[in-house]
Amino acid sequence: MHPKTRSRLLMTLVGWIAAGLIFFPIFWMILTSFKPEVEAIATPPKLFFTPTLENYITVRERADYVHFALNSVIISVGATFLATLIAVPASYAMAFFPGRKTKDLLLWMLSTKMMPAVGVLIPIYLLFRDMGAIDTRWGLIVVYTLMNLPIVVWMLYTFFKEVPKDILEAGRMDGAKPKQEVWMLLMPLSLPGIASTALLSIILCWNEAFWSLNLTTSEAAPLTTFIASFSAPEGLFWAKLSAASTIAIAPILVFGWMSQRQLVRGLTFGAVK
Amino acid sequence: MVGTTTTAPAPAITVNVGGRSQRNVRTLPLIAPSVVVLFLWMIVPLAMTLWFSFQYYNLLDPSVGGFAGIENYTFLLTDPSLWTAMANTLFLVFWVLVITVGLGTLLAVLFDQEFYGRSIARLLAIAPFFVMPTVSALIWKNMLMHPVNGLFAFFARSLGLPAIDFFGNFPLTSVIIIVAWQWLPFALLILLTAIQSLDNEQKEAARMDGAGPFAMFFFIILPHLGRAISVVIMIETIFLLSVFAEIYVTTSGGPGLASTNLAFLIYLRALREYDVGGASAAGVIAVVLANIVAIFLVRSIAKNIAD
């Protein structure tokens, strides 16, 4: 065999083993979700079995699952929409009309991300209690909006920086007002960037667990809280837990895979390309 | 923020956006909403935490009240649980960083090689990053690390070894394993992107000069990864300092305080013991700790912003 082919085959083996080991817990969860409950906890573990959709049907029939999923969707999308709405003008201004302090401003925004949530849990909790915002969707939307705003501003800023200035200038020559400029030129031109920013924001909201565990109980609880409730006293319905978990992570996993490239830029604020 | 203000002055004073730019666009109204809401989000809770930390304040007992001076702090600082939690926090951050950066670098080199189905293997390898912490904690706790029915217990028994009671005997280590599994893909993703930006001609030149795989790794790839590694370390540190859901779902900080970190300690004080004053003091300490880290982060990223 040609040595190059051989090393490629070896790499294929090593690469797939590594990927398989990392992915294994997720694979095992998905597999378990198709097992009857008895076989899910069987020892030795069963690799071959007659798959069933029973668990998914049970989880779906429990009306509250839909309720939690809906909360996740509404809160993630709501917070992402709000954050984008506030961030677009700011990023536009900073990307196209930078001042001497623009960089400081961006860094300051980033620094707010570094405040540990636990450090401000009590005030937020008390403020929320007094405003009746505990366990409400809008309460969590506000928190998530603010939590993601710095990242959204940063990502949009890096994407806007890449839009050729000439195009916007040409538009201005033709008499476009700033508002039209943003709406009719900048937004369409940077649509992929805006889309991946929104995806990242939705991913972060969807998986956020600290605030959702502490600020919601049932009414506004998203899937993170719902899944956590399975941990309570030996709630060993592995197959059902697996089915619920699988549906909980599936949409965001697909989102994440789709936007992995942009994700790097968003997560490192453009420091690594 | 307490510390970062030294590197990035507060915007309220320094933003020079009120004037018209050369292009006659007023940027102040565009930027102001973001700045105002972020400023409030930062300063209001922080000021309240600081205030509460000097008060006697119990959520359940209204008769407790008044100015406490530094008593919350002295109580906290003389309480061994704070030091345990602090040590656990740093221990967790350190080991997760070692595992994710170490393994992440090796994996990044691996996934940079050409092999069959590489892009699919890569997608599988980054998947754990998108799994919500409560889900990953539950899978690991129940299906993998369970001392009786778990898969690891089965493997151990098949090899004739006793099954390990992970959360009973090694609670903090177990949490570290779960958190490292979640963050490994992050390190991999960032480092892989960095490796791919390495100039191919440079690699070719090194190869021409007779550099073997090891020389290649240590003298070409690793130096090139310096910046990416520092970014990974800094960003992970920020998130790892406040790991919460994984502990909440698996060990609830126990047994005893064995797996309680600062985040969980504050949670216990505030929402289980209703001691707002004490929890706030711990919160201030957490903020200070994060700020020490943040100063380094802001500096390192500031250098890297492209114009």
XYZ file of C-alpha atoms in Angstrom:
580
model
C 0.000 0.000 0.000
C 1.177 3.511 -0.723
C 2.513 5.035 2.511
C 0.357 8.093 2.053
C -2.783 6.017 1.775
C -1.742 4.033 4.805
C -1.207 7.076 6.975
C -4.529 8.444 5.818
C -6.264 5.234 6.816
C -4.549 5.335 10.190
C -5.613 8.940 10.675
C -9.154 7.987 9.740
C -9.154 5.321 12.411
C -7.683 7.553 15.115
C -9.887 10.492 14.170
C -13.083 8.494 14.259
C -12.201 6.818 17.551
C -11.563 10.221 19.128
C -14.768 11.681 17.738
C -16.691 8.569 18.773
C -15.445 8.729 22.360
C -16.377 12.389 22.698
C -19.770 11.892 21.122
C -20.478 8.681 23.001
C -22.555 10.093 25.910
C -24.871 11.782 23.423
C -25.076 8.634 21.325
C -25.856 6.588 24.421
C -28.585 9.026 25.429
C -30.200 8.877 21.991
C -29.967 5.083 21.996
C -31.507 4.844 25.470
C -34.377 7.059 24.414
C -35.544 4.307 22.050
C -35.399 1.537 24.646
C -38.279 0.253 26.731
C -37.812 1.461 30.311
C -36.830 -1.994 31.604
C -34.089 -2.403 29.042
C -32.779 1.088 29.632
C -31.434 0.150 33.053
C -30.624 -3.452 32.208
C -27.215 -4.831 33.121
C -25.388 -5.791 31.033
C -26.396 -2.772 28.944
C -28.253 -3.650 25.799
C -26.814 -2.548 22.511
C -29.402 -4.408 20.477
C -33.089 -4.196 21.238
C -36.378 -3.550 19.536
C -36.582 0.211 19.298
C -39.723 1.880 20.498
C -41.137 5.378 20.238
C -43.051 4.873 23.450
C -40.854 7.241 25.459
C -41.244 10.064 22.985
C -44.990 9.590 22.947
C -45.134 9.624 26.745
C -43.006 12.742 26.968
C -45.049 14.489 24.318
C -48.322 13.480 25.896
C -47.330 15.029 29.155
C -48.696 18.416 28.154
C -46.138 20.156 30.322
C -43.304 19.143 28.027
C -44.771 21.274 25.252
C -45.234 24.060 27.764
C -41.535 24.025 28.720
C -40.403 23.759 25.114
C -42.604 26.691 24.203
C -41.090 28.716 27.038
C -37.607 27.926 25.730
C -38.540 29.038 22.226
C -40.332 32.218 23.291
C -37.635 33.270 25.739
C -34.679 32.506 23.434
C -36.221 34.110 20.384
C -37.607 37.053 22.352
C -34.294 37.821 24.030
C -32.383 37.399 20.781
C -34.766 39.709 18.935
C -34.529 42.382 21.635
C -30.752 42.167 21.874
C -30.385 42.422 18.096
C -32.774 45.354 17.975
C -30.731 47.290 20.515
C -27.378 46.180 19.123
C -27.789 46.880 15.401
C -27.774 50.691 15.681
C -24.884 50.645 18.131
C -22.783 48.270 16.044
C -23.584 50.227 12.891
C -22.460 53.460 14.512
C -19.280 51.935 15.920
C -18.318 50.061 12.760
C -18.856 52.907 10.311
C -18.300 56.018 12.415
C -15.659 55.001 14.913
C -14.587 57.647 17.363
C -11.512 57.795 19.496
C -13.281 55.956 22.274
C -15.007 53.271 20.270
C -12.500 50.618 21.271
C -12.776 51.479 24.959
C -16.518 51.313 24.661
C -16.402 47.857 23.089
C -14.049 46.605 25.772
C -16.210 48.025 28.501
C -19.251 46.237 27.074
C -17.261 43.030 27.044
C -16.194 43.547 30.632
C -19.825 43.493 31.764
C -19.881 39.868 30.560
C -17.253 39.049 33.119
C -19.329 39.894 36.104
C -20.157 36.556 37.704
C -23.898 36.021 37.773
C -23.736 34.730 41.345
C -22.363 38.070 42.478
C -25.593 39.762 41.501
C -28.053 36.925 42.024
C -29.532 38.314 45.230
C -30.318 41.829 43.992
C -31.792 40.518 40.771
C -33.795 37.980 42.722
C -35.125 40.619 45.130
C -35.841 43.148 42.366
C -37.661 40.469 40.437
C -39.620 39.439 43.513
C -40.715 43.009 44.167
C -41.674 43.565 40.541
C -43.507 40.267 40.297
C -41.110 39.124 37.612
C -40.168 35.817 39.196
C -41.293 32.924 37.051
C -42.416 35.147 34.189
C -41.310 34.873 30.597
C -40.696 38.579 30.222
C -38.474 38.569 33.292
C -36.218 35.929 31.824
C -36.307 37.635 28.414
C -34.981 40.837 30.001
C -32.180 38.991 31.799
C -31.142 37.034 28.705
C -31.250 40.149 26.522
C -28.824 41.916 28.818
C -26.721 38.818 29.252
C -26.197 38.479 25.495
C -26.150 42.121 24.460
C -22.340 42.541 24.647
C -21.736 39.443 22.519
C -24.353 40.470 19.985
C -22.868 43.960 19.701
C -19.388 42.491 19.251
C -20.403 39.989 16.619
C -22.447 42.472 14.615
C -19.578 44.927 14.883
C -17.099 42.422 13.407
C -19.526 41.501 10.620
C -20.393 45.114 9.810
C -16.694 45.957 9.624
C -16.450 43.600 6.671
C -19.136 45.301 4.622
C -17.393 47.452 1.984
C -17.817 51.081 2.901
C -18.047 52.080 -0.751
C -21.409 50.445 -1.164
C -22.910 52.341 1.737
C -21.262 55.506 0.506
C -22.692 55.037 -2.960
C -26.090 54.612 -1.368
C -25.619 57.818 0.540
C -24.655 59.637 -2.653
C -27.939 58.511 -4.082
C -29.603 60.224 -1.173
C -30.209 57.348 1.259
C -30.856 58.476 4.813
C -29.070 56.582 7.610
C -32.218 54.636 8.373
C -32.608 53.559 4.753
C -28.916 52.881 4.589
C -29.161 50.418 7.453
C -32.404 48.839 6.323
C -31.895 48.600 2.581
C -28.143 48.230 2.259
C -26.414 47.145 5.460
C -28.968 44.599 6.659
C -29.277 42.693 3.366
C -25.506 42.786 2.825
C -24.712 41.385 6.246
C -27.653 39.032 6.505
C -25.462 35.915 6.957
C -23.626 37.649 9.793
C -26.821 38.784 11.466
C -28.264 35.293 11.103
C -25.299 33.607 12.737
C -25.253 36.201 15.502
C -28.884 35.422 16.191
C -28.126 31.696 16.138
C -25.368 32.053 18.689
C -27.596 34.154 20.897
C -30.381 31.577 20.678
C -27.934 28.782 21.540
C -26.687 30.654 24.605
C -30.236 31.415 25.792
C -31.459 27.898 25.123
C -28.718 26.315 27.226
C -28.518 28.924 29.986
C -29.156 27.280 33.317
C -28.155 29.568 36.188
C -30.810 32.247 35.817
C -33.512 29.899 34.656
C -33.007 27.602 37.660
C -33.051 30.496 40.100
C -35.698 32.761 38.603
C -38.329 30.322 37.378
C -40.275 27.489 38.956
C -42.988 26.258 36.626
C -44.934 28.906 34.730
C -42.038 30.348 32.755
C -39.557 27.511 33.220
C -37.673 26.615 30.046
C -36.351 23.178 29.145
C -33.169 23.527 31.223
C -35.295 23.727 34.369
C -37.622 20.980 33.190
C -34.733 18.594 32.610
C -33.215 19.471 35.978
C -36.435 18.372 37.654
C -35.564 14.816 36.607
C -32.671 14.871 39.045
C -35.052 14.971 41.987
C -35.224 11.988 44.169
C -33.925 9.110 42.110
C -36.286 9.912 39.286
C -34.867 6.989 37.423
C -36.880 6.946 34.286
C -33.833 6.794 32.092
C -35.591 6.116 28.846
C -38.027 8.972 29.329
C -35.310 11.274 30.607
C -33.288 10.408 27.504
C -36.202 11.057 25.194
C -36.929 14.413 26.832
C -33.239 15.328 26.737
C -32.917 14.345 23.112
C -35.770 16.599 22.039
C -34.425 19.344 24.284
C -30.999 19.440 22.656
C -31.826 18.404 19.068
C -32.806 21.799 17.625
C -29.887 23.597 19.230
C -27.418 20.915 18.193
C -28.459 21.375 14.569
C -28.252 25.161 14.940
C -24.811 24.843 16.450
C -23.519 22.603 13.707
C -24.832 24.989 11.084
C -23.118 28.011 12.539
C -19.869 26.507 13.875
C -17.608 28.764 11.802
C -19.231 32.002 12.879
C -19.436 30.627 16.373
C -15.682 30.778 16.737
C -15.648 34.424 15.857
C -18.525 35.193 18.171
C -17.093 33.290 21.103
C -13.655 34.806 20.791
C -14.871 38.264 19.784
C -12.949 38.082 16.550
C -9.615 37.467 18.266
C -9.191 34.120 16.486
C -10.044 33.761 12.823
C -16.971 46.381 37.400
C -14.501 47.198 40.056
C -11.235 46.262 38.437
C -11.807 46.592 34.741
C -12.635 50.250 35.014
C -8.934 50.855 35.316
C -8.336 49.474 31.841
C -11.542 50.653 30.210
C -12.874 53.858 31.751
C -16.584 54.122 32.381
C -18.431 55.040 29.213
C -20.607 57.709 30.758
C -17.560 59.922 31.030
C -15.459 58.883 28.101
C -17.803 58.258 25.193
C -17.162 60.970 22.732
C -20.087 60.210 20.514
C -22.165 63.287 21.164
C -20.504 65.290 18.459
C -21.259 64.913 14.806
C -18.854 62.728 12.922
C -17.330 63.933 9.717
C -20.185 62.295 7.875
C -22.930 64.121 9.654
C -24.403 61.129 11.392
C -25.288 61.560 15.026
C -24.026 58.384 16.663
C -25.112 59.159 20.213
C -28.754 58.130 19.832
C -27.640 54.957 18.089
C -25.206 53.889 20.771
C -26.953 55.214 23.861
C -29.590 52.467 24.288
C -26.991 49.697 24.467
C -24.765 51.637 26.819
C -27.562 52.735 29.132
C -29.141 49.309 29.605
C -25.774 47.609 30.058
C -24.663 50.237 32.514
C -27.813 49.789 34.601
C -27.552 45.988 34.380
C -24.029 46.237 35.715
C -24.178 48.968 38.301
C -27.565 48.546 40.006
C -27.203 44.931 41.161
C -23.567 45.447 42.005
C -24.336 48.441 44.197
C -27.127 46.491 45.882
C -24.862 43.504 46.521
C -22.296 45.801 48.059
C -24.955 47.440 50.228
C -26.479 44.150 51.416
C -23.068 42.804 52.260
C -22.889 45.367 55.055
C -26.379 44.632 56.368
C -28.014 42.053 58.552
C -30.687 40.741 56.247
C -32.614 37.509 56.413
C -35.341 36.831 53.874
C -37.450 34.829 56.294
C -36.877 36.736 59.497
C -37.856 40.428 59.229
C -36.730 41.118 62.813
C -33.140 40.679 61.699
C -31.865 43.913 60.233
C -29.605 46.895 60.506
C -26.069 47.806 59.738
C -23.667 44.929 60.182
C -20.418 46.699 59.459
C -17.883 44.203 58.286
C -19.378 41.412 60.322
C -20.661 39.502 57.280
C -17.152 39.580 55.930
C -15.402 38.602 59.142
C -17.906 35.809 59.658
C -17.383 34.627 56.114
C -13.612 34.916 56.144
C -13.334 32.961 59.381
C -15.787 30.323 58.151
C -13.931 27.347 56.706
C -16.681 26.785 54.136
C -15.634 29.889 52.205
C -12.085 28.627 51.895
C -13.251 25.173 50.938
C -15.491 26.662 48.268
C -12.719 28.950 47.045
C -10.254 26.056 46.858
C -12.817 23.916 45.047
C -13.496 26.745 42.589
C -9.847 27.168 41.702
C -9.232 23.411 41.646
C -12.094 22.933 39.206
C -11.015 25.801 36.954
C -7.419 24.603 36.930
C -8.086 20.967 36.088
C -10.745 21.661 33.491
C -8.327 24.061 31.823
C -5.490 21.533 31.865
C -7.701 18.817 30.378
C -9.449 20.926 27.762
C -6.401 22.819 26.549
C -4.148 19.755 26.587
C -6.544 17.359 24.905
C -7.991 20.155 22.786
C -4.607 20.924 21.264
C -3.953 17.282 20.413
C -7.424 16.893 18.955
C -7.071 20.084 16.950
C -3.886 18.744 15.368
C -5.647 15.451 14.726
C -8.682 17.020 13.090
C -6.413 19.194 10.982
C -5.094 16.064 9.251
C -6.886 14.901 6.164
C -8.864 11.736 6.652
C -12.033 10.121 5.412
C -15.194 11.639 6.801
C -13.245 14.296 8.638
C -15.946 16.928 8.555
C -18.523 14.551 10.025
C -16.134 13.335 12.718
C -15.468 16.965 13.546
C -19.175 17.709 13.930
C -19.518 14.776 16.326
C -16.555 15.986 18.353
C -17.912 19.496 18.883
C -21.424 18.315 19.743
C -21.110 18.318 23.568
C -20.728 22.084 23.522
C -24.347 22.429 22.417
C -25.762 20.161 25.090
C -27.391 22.106 27.881
C -25.551 21.679 31.207
C -28.516 20.162 32.989
C -28.808 17.464 30.319
C -25.139 16.572 30.269
C -25.003 16.445 34.048
C -27.954 14.062 34.153
C -26.641 11.759 31.429
C -23.274 11.448 33.110
C -24.713 11.077 36.566
C -27.339 8.462 35.762
C -26.379 6.592 32.671
C -22.589 6.614 32.800
C -21.422 7.136 36.375
C -24.236 5.447 38.271
C -22.551 3.008 40.708
C -25.022 0.194 40.016
C -26.628 0.543 36.618
C -24.155 2.914 34.994
C -22.107 1.963 31.981
C -18.796 2.620 33.729
C -19.800 0.315 36.567
C -20.580 -2.360 33.991
C -17.182 -1.954 32.333
C -15.430 -2.078 35.695
C -17.251 -5.262 36.669
C -16.529 -6.864 33.302
C -12.862 -6.305 33.993
C -13.252 -7.804 37.437
C -12.830 -4.473 39.175
C -15.146 -3.000 41.795
C -17.520 -0.347 40.456
C -16.607 3.193 41.422
C -19.118 5.296 43.303
C -18.127 8.449 41.440
C -20.269 11.030 43.210
C -19.941 9.424 46.603
C -16.166 9.054 46.626
C -14.905 11.542 44.052
C -17.579 14.225 43.863
C -15.381 17.104 42.705
C -13.454 14.943 40.258
C -16.723 13.732 38.780
C -17.930 17.289 38.299
C -14.584 18.151 36.705
C -14.940 15.268 34.249
C -18.426 16.402 33.221
C -17.444 20.055 32.858
C -14.292 19.150 30.942
C -16.345 17.031 28.542
C -18.578 20.018 27.898
C -15.733 22.465 27.315
C -13.362 20.253 25.364
C -15.226 20.984 22.103
C -14.896 24.706 22.728
C -11.106 24.453 23.000
C -11.044 22.129 19.992
C -13.141 24.483 17.881
C -11.060 27.564 18.640
C -7.683 25.820 18.343
C -8.641 24.047 15.140
C -9.697 27.332 13.579
C -6.372 28.809 14.638
C -4.361 25.906 13.171
C -6.200 26.201 9.885
C -5.195 29.824 9.619
C -1.557 28.703 9.695
C 0.175 29.542 6.463
C 0.591 26.456 4.299
C 3.806 27.774 2.757
C 5.327 28.038 6.177
C 4.471 24.415 6.861
C 5.883 23.380 3.499
C 9.086 25.298 4.108
C 9.543 23.621 7.481
C 8.928 20.253 5.908
C 11.509 21.023 3.186
C 13.991 21.802 5.912
C 13.415 18.324 7.244
C 11.159 19.036 10.197
C 9.530 15.849 11.486
C 6.065 15.733 13.035
C 7.370 16.557 16.499
C 9.527 19.469 15.424
C 6.567 20.635 13.390
C 4.301 20.529 16.413
C 6.652 22.188 18.884
C 8.294 24.778 16.678
C 5.613 25.706 14.158
C 2.140 24.807 15.399
C 2.416 25.403 19.137
C 3.929 28.904 18.851
C 1.250 29.765 16.295
C -1.430 28.650 18.766
C -0.203 30.918 21.549
C -2.830 33.578 21.080
C -5.669 31.112 20.574
C -4.689 29.197 23.711
C -4.649 32.379 25.758
C -8.099 33.273 24.459
C -9.409 29.793 25.311
C -7.934 29.950 28.807
C -9.324 33.358 29.544
C -12.824 32.762 28.206
C -13.146 29.353 29.821
C -11.937 30.763 33.123
C -14.722 33.313 33.135
C -17.346 30.641 32.603
C -15.728 28.029 34.838
C -15.491 30.367 37.797
C -19.271 30.231 37.999
C -20.083 26.612 37.181
C -23.472 26.011 38.728
C -25.946 23.739 36.947
C -23.617 20.740 36.853
C -23.221 20.851 40.634
C -26.885 21.631 41.248
C -27.999 18.599 39.268
C -25.396 16.060 40.363
C -24.097 16.517 43.909
C -25.867 19.591 45.290
C -22.442 20.614 46.521
C -21.990 17.522 48.662
C -21.207 15.302 50.301
C -20.636 17.961 52.912
C -18.952 20.753 51.037
C -16.800 18.462 48.922
C -18.082 19.776 45.597
C -19.321 23.239 46.586
C -17.768 26.076 44.628
C -18.226 29.792 45.246
C -21.245 30.001 42.965
C -22.961 27.162 44.743
C -22.029 28.484 48.194
C -23.707 31.803 47.445
C -26.743 29.975 46.170
C -26.901 27.895 49.359
C -26.549 30.945 51.581
C -29.067 33.082 49.745
C -31.812 30.787 48.577
C -31.542 27.871 50.985
C -30.560 29.668 54.191
C -32.048 33.029 53.215
C -29.013 34.839 54.590
C -28.848 37.749 52.151
C -26.129 39.617 54.029
C -23.737 36.694 54.146
C -24.480 35.653 50.586
C -23.880 39.210 49.372
C -20.507 39.317 51.073
C -19.618 36.078 49.301
C -20.939 37.617 46.100
C -18.616 40.590 46.466
C -15.714 38.208 46.944
C -16.738 36.314 43.790
C -16.882 39.566 41.834
C -13.442 40.581 43.068
C -12.025 37.181 42.143
C -13.539 37.383 38.659
C -12.219 40.893 38.239
C -8.678 39.886 38.931
C -9.065 37.416 36.085
C -10.961 39.894 33.926
C -8.162 42.443 33.992
C -5.903 39.928 32.294
C -8.598 38.913 29.848
C -9.403 42.446 28.765
C -5.727 43.198 28.294
C -5.039 40.114 26.222
C -8.069 40.622 24.021
C -7.429 44.343 23.668
C -4.138 43.527 22.017
C -5.860 41.251 19.574
C -8.616 43.456 18.249
C -8.080 43.983 14.583
C -8.662 47.458 13.242
